[in-house]
PDB file of C-alpha atoms in Angstrom:
ATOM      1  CA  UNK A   1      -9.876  11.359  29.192  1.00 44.00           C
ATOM      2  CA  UNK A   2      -9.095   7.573  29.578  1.00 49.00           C
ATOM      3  CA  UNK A   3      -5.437   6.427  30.917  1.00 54.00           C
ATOM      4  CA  UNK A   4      -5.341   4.125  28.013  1.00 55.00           C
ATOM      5  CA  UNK A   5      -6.435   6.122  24.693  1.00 51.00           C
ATOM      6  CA  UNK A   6      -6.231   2.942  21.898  1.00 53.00           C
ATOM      7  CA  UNK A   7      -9.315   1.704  24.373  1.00 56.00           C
ATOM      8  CA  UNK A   8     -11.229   3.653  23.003  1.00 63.00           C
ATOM      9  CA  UNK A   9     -10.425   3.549  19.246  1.00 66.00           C
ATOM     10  CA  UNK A  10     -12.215   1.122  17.318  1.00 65.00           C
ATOM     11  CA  UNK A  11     -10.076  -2.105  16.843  1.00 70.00           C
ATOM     12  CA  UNK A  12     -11.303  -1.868  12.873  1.00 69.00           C
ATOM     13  CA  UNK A  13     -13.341   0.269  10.727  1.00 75.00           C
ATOM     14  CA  UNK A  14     -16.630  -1.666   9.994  1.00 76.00           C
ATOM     15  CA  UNK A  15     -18.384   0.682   6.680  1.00 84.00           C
ATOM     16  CA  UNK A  16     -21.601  -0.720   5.459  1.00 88.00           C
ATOM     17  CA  UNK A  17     -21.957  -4.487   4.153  1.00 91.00           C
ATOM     18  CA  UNK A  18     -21.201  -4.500  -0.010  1.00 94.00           C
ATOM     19  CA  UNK A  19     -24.131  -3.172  -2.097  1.00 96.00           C
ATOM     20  CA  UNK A  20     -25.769  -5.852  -5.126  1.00 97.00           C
ATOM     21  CA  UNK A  21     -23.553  -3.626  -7.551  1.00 97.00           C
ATOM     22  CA  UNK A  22     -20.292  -4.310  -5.712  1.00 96.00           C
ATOM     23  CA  UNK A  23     -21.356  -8.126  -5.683  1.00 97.00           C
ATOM     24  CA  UNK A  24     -22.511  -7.833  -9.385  1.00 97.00           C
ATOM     25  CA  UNK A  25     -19.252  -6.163 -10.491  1.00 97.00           C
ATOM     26  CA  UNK A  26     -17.223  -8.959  -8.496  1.00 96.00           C
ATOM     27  CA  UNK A  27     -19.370 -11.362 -10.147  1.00 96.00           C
ATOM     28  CA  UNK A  28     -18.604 -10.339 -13.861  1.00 95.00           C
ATOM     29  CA  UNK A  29     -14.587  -9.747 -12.950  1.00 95.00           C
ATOM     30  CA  UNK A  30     -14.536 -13.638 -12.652  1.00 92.00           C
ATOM     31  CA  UNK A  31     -16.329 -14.052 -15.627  1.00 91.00           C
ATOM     32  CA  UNK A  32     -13.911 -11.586 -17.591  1.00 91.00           C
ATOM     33  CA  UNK A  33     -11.447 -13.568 -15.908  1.00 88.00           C
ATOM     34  CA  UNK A  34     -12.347 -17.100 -17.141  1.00 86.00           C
ATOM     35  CA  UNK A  35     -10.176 -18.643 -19.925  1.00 83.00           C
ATOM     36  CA  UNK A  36     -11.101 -17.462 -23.396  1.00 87.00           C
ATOM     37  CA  UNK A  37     -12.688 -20.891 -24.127  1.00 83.00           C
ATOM     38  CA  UNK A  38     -15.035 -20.524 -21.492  1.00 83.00           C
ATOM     39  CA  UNK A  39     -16.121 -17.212 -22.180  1.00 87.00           C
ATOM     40  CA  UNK A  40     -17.081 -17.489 -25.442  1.00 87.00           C
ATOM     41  CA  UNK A  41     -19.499 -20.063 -24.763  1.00 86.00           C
ATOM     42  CA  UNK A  42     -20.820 -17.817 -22.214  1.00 86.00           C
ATOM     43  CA  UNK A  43     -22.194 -15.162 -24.056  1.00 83.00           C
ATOM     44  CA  UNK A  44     -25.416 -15.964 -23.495  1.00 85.00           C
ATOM     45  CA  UNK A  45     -25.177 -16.195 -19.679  1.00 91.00           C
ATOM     46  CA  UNK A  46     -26.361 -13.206 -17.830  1.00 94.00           C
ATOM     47  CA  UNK A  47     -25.201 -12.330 -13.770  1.00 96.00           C
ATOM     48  CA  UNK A  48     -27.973 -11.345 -11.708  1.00 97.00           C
ATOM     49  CA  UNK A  49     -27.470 -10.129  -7.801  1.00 98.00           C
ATOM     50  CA  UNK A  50     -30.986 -10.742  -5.976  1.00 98.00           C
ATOM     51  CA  UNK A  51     -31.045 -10.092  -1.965  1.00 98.00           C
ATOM     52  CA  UNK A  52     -32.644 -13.693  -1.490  1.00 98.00           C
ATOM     53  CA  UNK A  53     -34.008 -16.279  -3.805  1.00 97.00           C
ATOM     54  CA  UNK A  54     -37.717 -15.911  -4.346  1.00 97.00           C
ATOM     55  CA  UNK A  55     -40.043 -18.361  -2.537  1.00 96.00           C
ATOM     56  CA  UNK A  56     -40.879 -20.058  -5.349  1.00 97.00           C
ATOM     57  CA  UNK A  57     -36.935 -21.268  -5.963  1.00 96.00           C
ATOM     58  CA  UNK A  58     -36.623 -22.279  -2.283  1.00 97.00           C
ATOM     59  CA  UNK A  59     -39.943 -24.599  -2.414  1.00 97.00           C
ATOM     60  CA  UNK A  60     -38.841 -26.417  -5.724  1.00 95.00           C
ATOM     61  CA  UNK A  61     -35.418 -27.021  -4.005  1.00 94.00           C
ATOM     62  CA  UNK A  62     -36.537 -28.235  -1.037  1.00 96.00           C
ATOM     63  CA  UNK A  63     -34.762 -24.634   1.059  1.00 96.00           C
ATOM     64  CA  UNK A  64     -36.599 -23.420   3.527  1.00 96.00           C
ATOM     65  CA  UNK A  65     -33.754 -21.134   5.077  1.00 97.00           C
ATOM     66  CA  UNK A  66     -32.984 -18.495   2.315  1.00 97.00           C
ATOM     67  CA  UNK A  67     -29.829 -18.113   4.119  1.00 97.00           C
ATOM     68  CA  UNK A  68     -28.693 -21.430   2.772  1.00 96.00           C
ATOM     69  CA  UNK A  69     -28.884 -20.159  -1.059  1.00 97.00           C
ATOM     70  CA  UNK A  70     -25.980 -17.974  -2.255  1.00 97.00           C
ATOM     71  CA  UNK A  71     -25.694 -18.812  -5.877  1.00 97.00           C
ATOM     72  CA  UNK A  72     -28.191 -20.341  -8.556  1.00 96.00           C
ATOM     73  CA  UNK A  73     -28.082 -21.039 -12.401  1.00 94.00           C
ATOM     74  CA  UNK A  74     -31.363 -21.041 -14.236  1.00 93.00           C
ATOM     75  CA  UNK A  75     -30.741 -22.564 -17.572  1.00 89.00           C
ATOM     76  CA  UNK A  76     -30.166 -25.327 -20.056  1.00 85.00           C
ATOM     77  CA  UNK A  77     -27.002 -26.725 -19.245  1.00 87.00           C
ATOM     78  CA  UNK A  78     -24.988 -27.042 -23.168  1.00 83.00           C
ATOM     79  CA  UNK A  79     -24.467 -30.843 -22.345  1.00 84.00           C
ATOM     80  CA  UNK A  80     -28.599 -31.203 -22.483  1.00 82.00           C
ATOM     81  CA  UNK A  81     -28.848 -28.721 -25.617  1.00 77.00           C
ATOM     82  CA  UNK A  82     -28.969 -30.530 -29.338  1.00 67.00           C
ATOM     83  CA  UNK A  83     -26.877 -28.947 -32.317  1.00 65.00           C
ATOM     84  CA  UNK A  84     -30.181 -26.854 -33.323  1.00 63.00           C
ATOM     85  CA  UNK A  85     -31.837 -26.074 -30.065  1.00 61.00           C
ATOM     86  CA  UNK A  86     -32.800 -22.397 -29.382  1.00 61.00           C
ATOM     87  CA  UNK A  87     -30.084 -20.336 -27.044  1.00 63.00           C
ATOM     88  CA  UNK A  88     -31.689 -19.184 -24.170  1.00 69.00           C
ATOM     89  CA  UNK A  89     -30.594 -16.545 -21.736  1.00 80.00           C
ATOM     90  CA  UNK A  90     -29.114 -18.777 -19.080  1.00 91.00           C
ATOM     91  CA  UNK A  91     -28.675 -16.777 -15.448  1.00 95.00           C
ATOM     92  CA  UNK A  92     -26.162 -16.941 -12.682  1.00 96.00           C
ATOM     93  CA  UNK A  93     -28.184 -15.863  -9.640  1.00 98.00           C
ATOM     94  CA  UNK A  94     -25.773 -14.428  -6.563  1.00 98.00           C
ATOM     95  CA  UNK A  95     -28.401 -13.553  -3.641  1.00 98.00           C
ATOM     96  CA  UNK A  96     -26.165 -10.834  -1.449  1.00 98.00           C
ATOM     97  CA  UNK A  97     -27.557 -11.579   2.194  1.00 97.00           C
ATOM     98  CA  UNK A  98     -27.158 -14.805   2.071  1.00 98.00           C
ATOM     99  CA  UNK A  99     -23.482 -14.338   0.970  1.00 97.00           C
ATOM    100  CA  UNK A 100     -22.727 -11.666   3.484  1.00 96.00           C
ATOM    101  CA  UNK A 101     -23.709 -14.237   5.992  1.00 96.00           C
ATOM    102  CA  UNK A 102     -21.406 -17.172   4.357  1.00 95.00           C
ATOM    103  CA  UNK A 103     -18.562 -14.557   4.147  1.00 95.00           C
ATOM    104  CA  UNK A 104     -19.442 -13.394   7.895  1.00 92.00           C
ATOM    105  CA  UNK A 105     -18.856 -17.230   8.962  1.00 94.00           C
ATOM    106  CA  UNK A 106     -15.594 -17.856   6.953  1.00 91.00           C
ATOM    107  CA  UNK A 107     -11.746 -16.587   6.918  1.00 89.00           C
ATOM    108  CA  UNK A 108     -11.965 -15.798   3.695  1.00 91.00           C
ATOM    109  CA  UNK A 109     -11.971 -12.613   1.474  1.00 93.00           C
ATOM    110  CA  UNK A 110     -15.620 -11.797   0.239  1.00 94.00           C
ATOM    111  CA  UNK A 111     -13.770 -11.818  -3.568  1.00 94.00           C
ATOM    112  CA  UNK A 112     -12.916 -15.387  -3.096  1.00 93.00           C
ATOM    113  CA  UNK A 113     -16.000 -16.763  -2.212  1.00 94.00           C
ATOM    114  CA  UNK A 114     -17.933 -14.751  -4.808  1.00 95.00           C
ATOM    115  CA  UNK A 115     -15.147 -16.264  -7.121  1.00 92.00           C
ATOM    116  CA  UNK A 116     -16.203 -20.057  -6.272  1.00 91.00           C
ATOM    117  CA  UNK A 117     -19.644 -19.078  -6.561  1.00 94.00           C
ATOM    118  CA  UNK A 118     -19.837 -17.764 -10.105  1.00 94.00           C
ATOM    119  CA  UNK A 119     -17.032 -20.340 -11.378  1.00 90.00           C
ATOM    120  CA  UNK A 120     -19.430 -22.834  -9.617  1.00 91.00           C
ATOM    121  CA  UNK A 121     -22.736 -21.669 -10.978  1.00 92.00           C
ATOM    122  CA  UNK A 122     -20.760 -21.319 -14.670  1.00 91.00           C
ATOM    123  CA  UNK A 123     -19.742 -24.926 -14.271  1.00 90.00           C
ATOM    124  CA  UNK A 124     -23.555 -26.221 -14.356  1.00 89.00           C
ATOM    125  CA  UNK A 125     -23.940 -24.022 -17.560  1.00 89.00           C
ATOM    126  CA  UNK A 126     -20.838 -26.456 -18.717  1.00 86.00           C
ATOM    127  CA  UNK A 127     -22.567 -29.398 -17.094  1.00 88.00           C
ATOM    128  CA  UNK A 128     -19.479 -30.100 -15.267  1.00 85.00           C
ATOM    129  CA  UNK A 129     -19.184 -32.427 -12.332  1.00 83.00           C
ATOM    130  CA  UNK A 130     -17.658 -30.996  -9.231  1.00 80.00           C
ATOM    131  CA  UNK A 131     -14.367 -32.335  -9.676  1.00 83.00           C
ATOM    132  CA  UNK A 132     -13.850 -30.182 -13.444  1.00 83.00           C
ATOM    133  CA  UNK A 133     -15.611 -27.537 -11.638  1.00 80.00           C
ATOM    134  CA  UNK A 134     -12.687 -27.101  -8.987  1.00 80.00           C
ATOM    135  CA  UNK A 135     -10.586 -27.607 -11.748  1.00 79.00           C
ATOM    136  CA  UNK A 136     -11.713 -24.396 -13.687  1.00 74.00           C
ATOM    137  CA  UNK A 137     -11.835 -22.295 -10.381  1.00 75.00           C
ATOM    138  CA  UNK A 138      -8.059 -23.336  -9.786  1.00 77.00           C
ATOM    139  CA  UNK A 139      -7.852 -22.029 -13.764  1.00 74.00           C
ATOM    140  CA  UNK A 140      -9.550 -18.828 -12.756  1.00 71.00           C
ATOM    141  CA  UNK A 141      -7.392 -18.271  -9.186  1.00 72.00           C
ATOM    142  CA  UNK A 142      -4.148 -18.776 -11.196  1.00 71.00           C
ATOM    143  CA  UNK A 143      -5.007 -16.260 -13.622  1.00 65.00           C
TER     144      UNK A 143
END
């Protein structure tokens, strides 16, 4: 038996990485959590966790790390739709691995980033800049 027992006992408990249902169910707490003018005109937006973006999304966005994709929206942003265009289904993409590896780089709680993601990828539904895009995330982290 070691002199020094705690050398032996893991510093921290490491269980396995989240699963694409823990990220999805993060993902749709921050849309539940958006104000109430947001989220009705979100209805037709769906949340979709993916491990990595297809190679097809990389090449037409110039990525050729899938690493360096975490989040996605595939739509028609309601700036660029006229009064009697046809709703889509508009899709927040979160890809998992390449957020576990974000989260593994930062100092930050895997909710959090997850949070800016989805509140990020909802802004280009909004066709928001990223200056009213921080401001809606600040909406969402006060709530």
């Amino acid at each position: 038996m070691p002199d020094n027992p705690e050398a032996t006992d893991p510093l921290r408990f490491f269980g396995a990485p989240p699963s694409a249902d823990e990220i999805e169910e993060m993902g749709r707490r921050v849309l539940q959590s958006l104000p109430a003018e947001f989220l009705i005109r979100c209805s037709n937006v769906a949340l979709r966790v993916e491990e990595f973006a297809d190679v097809e999304t990389l090449d037409e966005m110039g990525i050729a790390d899938p690493f360096e994709l975490a989040g996605l929206y595939r739509g028609v942003p309601l700036t660029d739709r006229g009064h009697d265009d046809p709703t889509g289904l508009d899709i927040v993409f979160l890809y998992r691995r390449a957020i576990l590896d974000w989260w593994a780089e930062e100092d930050v709680p895997l909710e959090t980033l997850i949070s800016h993601l989805v509140v990020h990828e909802i802004g280009h539904h909004f066709g928001y800049s990223d200056a009213e895009m921080d401001a809606v995330e600040r909406m969402v982290e006060d709530n």
